[in-house]
Coordinates of C-alpha atoms in Angstrom, one line a residue:
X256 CA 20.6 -11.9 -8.3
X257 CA 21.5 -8.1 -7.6
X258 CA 19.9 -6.2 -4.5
X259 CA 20.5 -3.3 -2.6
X260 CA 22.8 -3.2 0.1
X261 CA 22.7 -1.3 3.6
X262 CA 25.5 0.6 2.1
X263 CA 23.9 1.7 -0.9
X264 CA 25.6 -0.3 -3.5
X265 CA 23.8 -3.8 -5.4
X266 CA 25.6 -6.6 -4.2
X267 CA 25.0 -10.0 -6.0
X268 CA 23.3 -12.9 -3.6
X269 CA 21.9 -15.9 -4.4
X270 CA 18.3 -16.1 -6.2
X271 CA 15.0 -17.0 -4.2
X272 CA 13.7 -20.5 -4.6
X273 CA 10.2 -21.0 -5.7
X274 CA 8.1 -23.3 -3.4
X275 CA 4.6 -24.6 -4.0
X276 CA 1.8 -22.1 -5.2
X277 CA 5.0 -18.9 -5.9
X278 CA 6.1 -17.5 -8.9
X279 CA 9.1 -16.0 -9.8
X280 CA 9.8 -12.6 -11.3
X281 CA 12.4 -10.6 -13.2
X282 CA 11.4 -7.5 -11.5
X283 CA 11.2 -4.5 -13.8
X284 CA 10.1 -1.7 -10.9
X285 CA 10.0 -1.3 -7.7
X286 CA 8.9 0.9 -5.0
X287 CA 9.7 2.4 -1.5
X288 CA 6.3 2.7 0.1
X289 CA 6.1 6.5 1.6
X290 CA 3.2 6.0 4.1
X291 CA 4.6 6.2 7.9
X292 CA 2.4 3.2 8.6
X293 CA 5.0 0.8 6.1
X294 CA 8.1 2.4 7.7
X295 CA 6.6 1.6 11.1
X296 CA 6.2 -2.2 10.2
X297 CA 9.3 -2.2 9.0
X298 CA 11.1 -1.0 12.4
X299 CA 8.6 -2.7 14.7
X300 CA 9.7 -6.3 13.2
X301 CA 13.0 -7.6 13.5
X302 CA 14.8 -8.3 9.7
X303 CA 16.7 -11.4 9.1
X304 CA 20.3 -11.1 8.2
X305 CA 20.8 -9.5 4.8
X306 CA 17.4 -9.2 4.8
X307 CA 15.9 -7.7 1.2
X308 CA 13.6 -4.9 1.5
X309 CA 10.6 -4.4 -0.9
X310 CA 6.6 -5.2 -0.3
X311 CA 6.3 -5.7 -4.2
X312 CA 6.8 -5.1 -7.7
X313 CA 5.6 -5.4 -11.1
X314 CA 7.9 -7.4 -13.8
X315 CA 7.7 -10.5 -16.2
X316 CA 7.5 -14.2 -15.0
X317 CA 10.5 -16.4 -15.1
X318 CA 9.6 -19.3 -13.2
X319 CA 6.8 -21.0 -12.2
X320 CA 6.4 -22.9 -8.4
X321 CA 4.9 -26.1 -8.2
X322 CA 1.1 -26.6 -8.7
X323 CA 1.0 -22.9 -10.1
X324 CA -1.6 -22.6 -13.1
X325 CA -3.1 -19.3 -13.5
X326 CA 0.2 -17.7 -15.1
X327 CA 2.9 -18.6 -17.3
X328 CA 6.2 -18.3 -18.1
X329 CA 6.7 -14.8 -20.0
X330 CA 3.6 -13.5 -18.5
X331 CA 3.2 -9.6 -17.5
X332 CA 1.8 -9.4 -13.7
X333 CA 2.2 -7.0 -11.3
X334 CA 3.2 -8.7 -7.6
X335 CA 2.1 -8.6 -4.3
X336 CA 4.7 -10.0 -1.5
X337 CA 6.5 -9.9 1.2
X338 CA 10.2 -8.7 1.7
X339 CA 12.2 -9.3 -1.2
X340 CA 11.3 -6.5 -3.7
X341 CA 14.5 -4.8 -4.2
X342 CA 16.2 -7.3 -6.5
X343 CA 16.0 -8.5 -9.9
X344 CA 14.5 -11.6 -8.9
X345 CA 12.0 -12.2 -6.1
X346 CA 9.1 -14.6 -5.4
X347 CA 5.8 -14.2 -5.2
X348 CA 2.6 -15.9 -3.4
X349 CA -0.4 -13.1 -4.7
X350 CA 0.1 -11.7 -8.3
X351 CA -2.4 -10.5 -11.4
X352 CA -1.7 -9.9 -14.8
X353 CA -0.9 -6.8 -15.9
X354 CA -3.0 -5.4 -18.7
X355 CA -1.2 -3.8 -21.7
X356 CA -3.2 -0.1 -21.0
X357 CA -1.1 -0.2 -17.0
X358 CA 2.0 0.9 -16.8
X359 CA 4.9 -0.9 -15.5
X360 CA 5.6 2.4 -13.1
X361 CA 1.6 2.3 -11.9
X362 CA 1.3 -2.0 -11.6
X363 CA 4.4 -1.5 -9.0
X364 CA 2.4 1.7 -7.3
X365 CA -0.5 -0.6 -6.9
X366 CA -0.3 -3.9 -5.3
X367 CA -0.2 -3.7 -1.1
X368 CA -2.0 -0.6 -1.1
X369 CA -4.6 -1.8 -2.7
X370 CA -4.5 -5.1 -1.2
X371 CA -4.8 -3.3 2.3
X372 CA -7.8 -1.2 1.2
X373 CA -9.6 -3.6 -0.1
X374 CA -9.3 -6.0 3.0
X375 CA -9.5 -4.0 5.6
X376 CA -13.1 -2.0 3.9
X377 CA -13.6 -6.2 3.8
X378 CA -12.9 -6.3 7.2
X379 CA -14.9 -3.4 8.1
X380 CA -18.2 -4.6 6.3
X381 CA -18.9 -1.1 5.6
X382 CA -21.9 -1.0 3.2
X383 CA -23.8 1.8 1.3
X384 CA -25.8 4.4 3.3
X385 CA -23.0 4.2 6.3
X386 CA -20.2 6.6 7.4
X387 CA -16.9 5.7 7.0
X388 CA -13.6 8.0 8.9
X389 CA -10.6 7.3 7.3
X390 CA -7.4 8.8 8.9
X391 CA -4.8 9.1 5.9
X392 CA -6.9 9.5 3.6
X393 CA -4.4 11.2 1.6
X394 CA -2.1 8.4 1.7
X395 CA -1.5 5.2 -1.2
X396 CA -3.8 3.1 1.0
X397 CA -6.4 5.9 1.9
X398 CA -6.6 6.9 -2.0
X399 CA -7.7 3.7 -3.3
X400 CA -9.9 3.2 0.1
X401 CA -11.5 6.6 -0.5
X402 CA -12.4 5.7 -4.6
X403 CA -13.8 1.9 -3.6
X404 CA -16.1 2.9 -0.5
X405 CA -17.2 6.6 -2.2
X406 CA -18.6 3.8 -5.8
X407 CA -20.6 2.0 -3.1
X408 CA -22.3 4.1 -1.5
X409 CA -20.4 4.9 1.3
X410 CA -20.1 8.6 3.1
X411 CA -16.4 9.0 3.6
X412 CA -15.1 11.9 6.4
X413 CA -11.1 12.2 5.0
X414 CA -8.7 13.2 8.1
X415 CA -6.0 14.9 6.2
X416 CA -3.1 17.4 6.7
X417 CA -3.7 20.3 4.4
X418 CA -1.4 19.4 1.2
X419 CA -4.5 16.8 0.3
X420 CA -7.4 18.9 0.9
X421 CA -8.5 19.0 -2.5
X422 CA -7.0 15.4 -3.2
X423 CA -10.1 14.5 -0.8
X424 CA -13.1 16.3 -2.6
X425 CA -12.0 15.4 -5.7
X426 CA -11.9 11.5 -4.9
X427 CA -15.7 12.6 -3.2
X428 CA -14.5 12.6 0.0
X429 CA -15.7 15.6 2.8
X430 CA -11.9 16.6 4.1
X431 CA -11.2 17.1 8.0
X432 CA -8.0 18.8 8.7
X433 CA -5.6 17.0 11.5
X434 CA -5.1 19.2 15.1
X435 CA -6.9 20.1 17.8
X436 CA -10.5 19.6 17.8
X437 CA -10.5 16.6 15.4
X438 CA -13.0 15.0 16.8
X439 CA -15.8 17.7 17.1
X440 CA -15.1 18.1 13.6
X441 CA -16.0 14.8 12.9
X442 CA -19.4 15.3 14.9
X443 CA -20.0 18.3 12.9
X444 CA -20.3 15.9 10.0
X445 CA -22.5 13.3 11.7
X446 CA -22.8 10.3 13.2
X447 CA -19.5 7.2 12.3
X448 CA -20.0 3.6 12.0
X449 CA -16.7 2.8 11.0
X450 CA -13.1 4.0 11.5
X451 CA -10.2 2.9 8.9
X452 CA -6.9 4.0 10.6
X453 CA -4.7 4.2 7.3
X454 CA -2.2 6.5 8.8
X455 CA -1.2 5.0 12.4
X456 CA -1.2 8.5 13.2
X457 CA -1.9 8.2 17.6
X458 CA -5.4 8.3 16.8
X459 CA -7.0 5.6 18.2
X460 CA -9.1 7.5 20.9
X461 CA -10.6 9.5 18.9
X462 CA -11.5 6.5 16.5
X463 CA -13.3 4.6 19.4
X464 CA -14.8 7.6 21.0
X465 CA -16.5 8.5 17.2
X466 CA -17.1 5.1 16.1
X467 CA -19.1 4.6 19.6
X468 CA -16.4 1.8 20.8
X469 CA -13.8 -0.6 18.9
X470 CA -15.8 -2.9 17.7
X471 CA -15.5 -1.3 14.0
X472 CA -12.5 0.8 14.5
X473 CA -9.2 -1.4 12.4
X474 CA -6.1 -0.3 12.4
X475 CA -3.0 -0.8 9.9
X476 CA -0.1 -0.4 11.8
X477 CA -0.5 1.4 15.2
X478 CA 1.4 -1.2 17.7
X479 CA -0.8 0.4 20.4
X480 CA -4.0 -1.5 19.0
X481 CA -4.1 -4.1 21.5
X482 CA -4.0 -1.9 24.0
X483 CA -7.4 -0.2 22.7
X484 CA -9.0 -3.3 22.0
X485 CA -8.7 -2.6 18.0
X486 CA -7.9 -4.7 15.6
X487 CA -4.9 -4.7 13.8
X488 CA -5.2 -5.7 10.2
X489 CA -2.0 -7.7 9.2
X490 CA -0.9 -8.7 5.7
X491 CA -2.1 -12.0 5.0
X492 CA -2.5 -13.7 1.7
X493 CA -6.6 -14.5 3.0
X494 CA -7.0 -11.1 4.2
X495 CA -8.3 -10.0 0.6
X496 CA -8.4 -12.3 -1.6
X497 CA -9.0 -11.3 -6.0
X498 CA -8.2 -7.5 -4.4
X499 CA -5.4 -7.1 -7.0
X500 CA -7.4 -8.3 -9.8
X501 CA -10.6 -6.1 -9.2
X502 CA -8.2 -3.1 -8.1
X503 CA -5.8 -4.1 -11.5
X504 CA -9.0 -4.0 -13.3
X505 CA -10.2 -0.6 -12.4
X506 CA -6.8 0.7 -13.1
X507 CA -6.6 -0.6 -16.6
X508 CA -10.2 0.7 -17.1
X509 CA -9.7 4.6 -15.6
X510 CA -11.7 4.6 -12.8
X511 CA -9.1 3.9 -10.0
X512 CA -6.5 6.8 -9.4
X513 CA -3.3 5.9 -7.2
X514 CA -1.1 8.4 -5.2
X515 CA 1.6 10.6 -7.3
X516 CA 4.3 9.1 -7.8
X517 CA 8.0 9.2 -9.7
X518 CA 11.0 7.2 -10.5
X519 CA 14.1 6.4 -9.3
X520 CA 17.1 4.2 -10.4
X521 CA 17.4 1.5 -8.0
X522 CA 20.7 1.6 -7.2
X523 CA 19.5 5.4 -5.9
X524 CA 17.5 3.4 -3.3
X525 CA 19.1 4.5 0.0
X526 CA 18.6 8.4 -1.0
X527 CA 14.6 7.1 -2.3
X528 CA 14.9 6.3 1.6
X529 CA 16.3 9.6 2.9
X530 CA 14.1 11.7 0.8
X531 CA 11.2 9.4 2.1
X532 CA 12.2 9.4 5.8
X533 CA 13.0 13.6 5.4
X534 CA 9.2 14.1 5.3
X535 CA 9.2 16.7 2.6
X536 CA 8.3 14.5 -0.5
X537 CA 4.5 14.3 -1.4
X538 CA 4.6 11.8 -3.7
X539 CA 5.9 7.7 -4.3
X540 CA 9.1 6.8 -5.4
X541 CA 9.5 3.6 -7.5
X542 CA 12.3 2.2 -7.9
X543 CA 13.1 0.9 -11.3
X544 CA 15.7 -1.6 -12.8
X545 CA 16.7 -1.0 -16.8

């Protein structure tokens, strides 16, 4: 099996086992999440030795794990998992098919953002008629957030920096700028029932203060949320269960759009990471294997 190394070269290491309920994968892309919330996780939990990075990926099934029926063998899917990603072979616990009309480059874009917004809008019971805040709106997460709380019925107030102003109307969002005087924005707008904190931005004050305590106030990745009494939404394989399937679906039909993205070589990983951690890209980089 080939992965990327710290250095920036693949390295060959042995290939995962499969254990009960896991499929295996020749994976054909794979992506670098950009959001500050994934790099946050990332340095806030302690890596194994020779630890392979890489949330998920979209390729074609190799193997099979024990008890596994709902795939095959040769079967297109597009993966949801933990670390492991940046290899040619990885395992997987959550997957879907991949329909012929997605792309391999979108079914890699897809599968822990939309897992996240999907669980934690879950989590939130948010339900048509109510207000939702969403901080990082403009993010992976926040887009598909934004698209599957707007089709229900849900009023969605977009905290964004300025470069996804019109990102957030156009995904029927109302926009409200980051900076001083946040939260009197927000009031402006009306009254909040529940706050999704898809950036893990420092914002957890204002969240409870608008949202009339924590109660309904989840965060995905601000390791102050304890201290606030919020919860912290962790990726779990129950958190959202069938999310990838209804999020694969909507894809395949049109009616879900994901964050901009691009391509990258995957042996160009470590400068994926530098353009990434530079803060000047807009967009998702996918790394892809030939």
């Amino acid at each position: 099996m080939l992965e990327q190394a710290s250095s920036g070269l693949l390295r060959d290491v042995a290939s995962p086992h499969l254990g009960d309920g896991q499929d295996g994968r020749w994976e054909r892309r794979h992506q670098p999440d950009r959001s500050r919330p994934a790099r946050r996780y990332l340095k806030a939990i302690p890596l194994p030795a020779n630890a392979v990075l890489g949330f998920e990926a979209a390729g074609t099934v190799d193997a099979v794990g024990p008890g596994v029926t709902s795939t095959s063998i040769g079967g297109v899917t597009a993966l949801l998992f933990g670390l492991g990603g940046y290899a040619e072979y990885a395992v997987a616990s959550i997957w879907t098919r991949k329909p012929d009309t997605v792309s391999w480059i979108d079914a890699a874009a897809l599968p822990s953002s939309a897992e996240a917004a999907v669980g934690v809008l879950r989590q939130l019971n948010v339900a048509s008629g109510e207000t939702l805040l969403l901080f990082g709106g403009g993010g992976s997460v926040g887009i598909i957030a934004t698209q599957l709380a707007v089709v229900r019925g849900v009023k969605v107030i977009s905290v964004v920096g300025e470069h996804d102003e019109t990102l957030a109307r156009e995904l029927g969002a109302t926009p409200v700028r980051y900076g001083a005087g946040l939260a009197g924005r927000v009031r402006a707008l009306g009254a909040v029932d529940a706050v999704f904190d898809a950036a893990g931005k420092g914002v957890l004050a204002d969240a409870i203060a608008l949202a009339d305590g924590p109660k309904r106030v989840i965060t995905l990745s601000d390791p102050a949320a304890a201290d606030f009494g919020v919860t912290l939404s962790q990726p779990t394989p129950d958190r959202a269960p069938g999310a990838l399937d209804e999020a694969t679906a909507l894809l395949a039909d049109g009616r879900l759009r994901l964050r901009a993205h691009q391509s990258m070589p995957m042996q160009q990983a470590a400068e994926a990471h530098r353009q990434l951690e530079s803060g000047t890209v807009h967009e998702r980089i996918i790394l892809t294997l030939k």
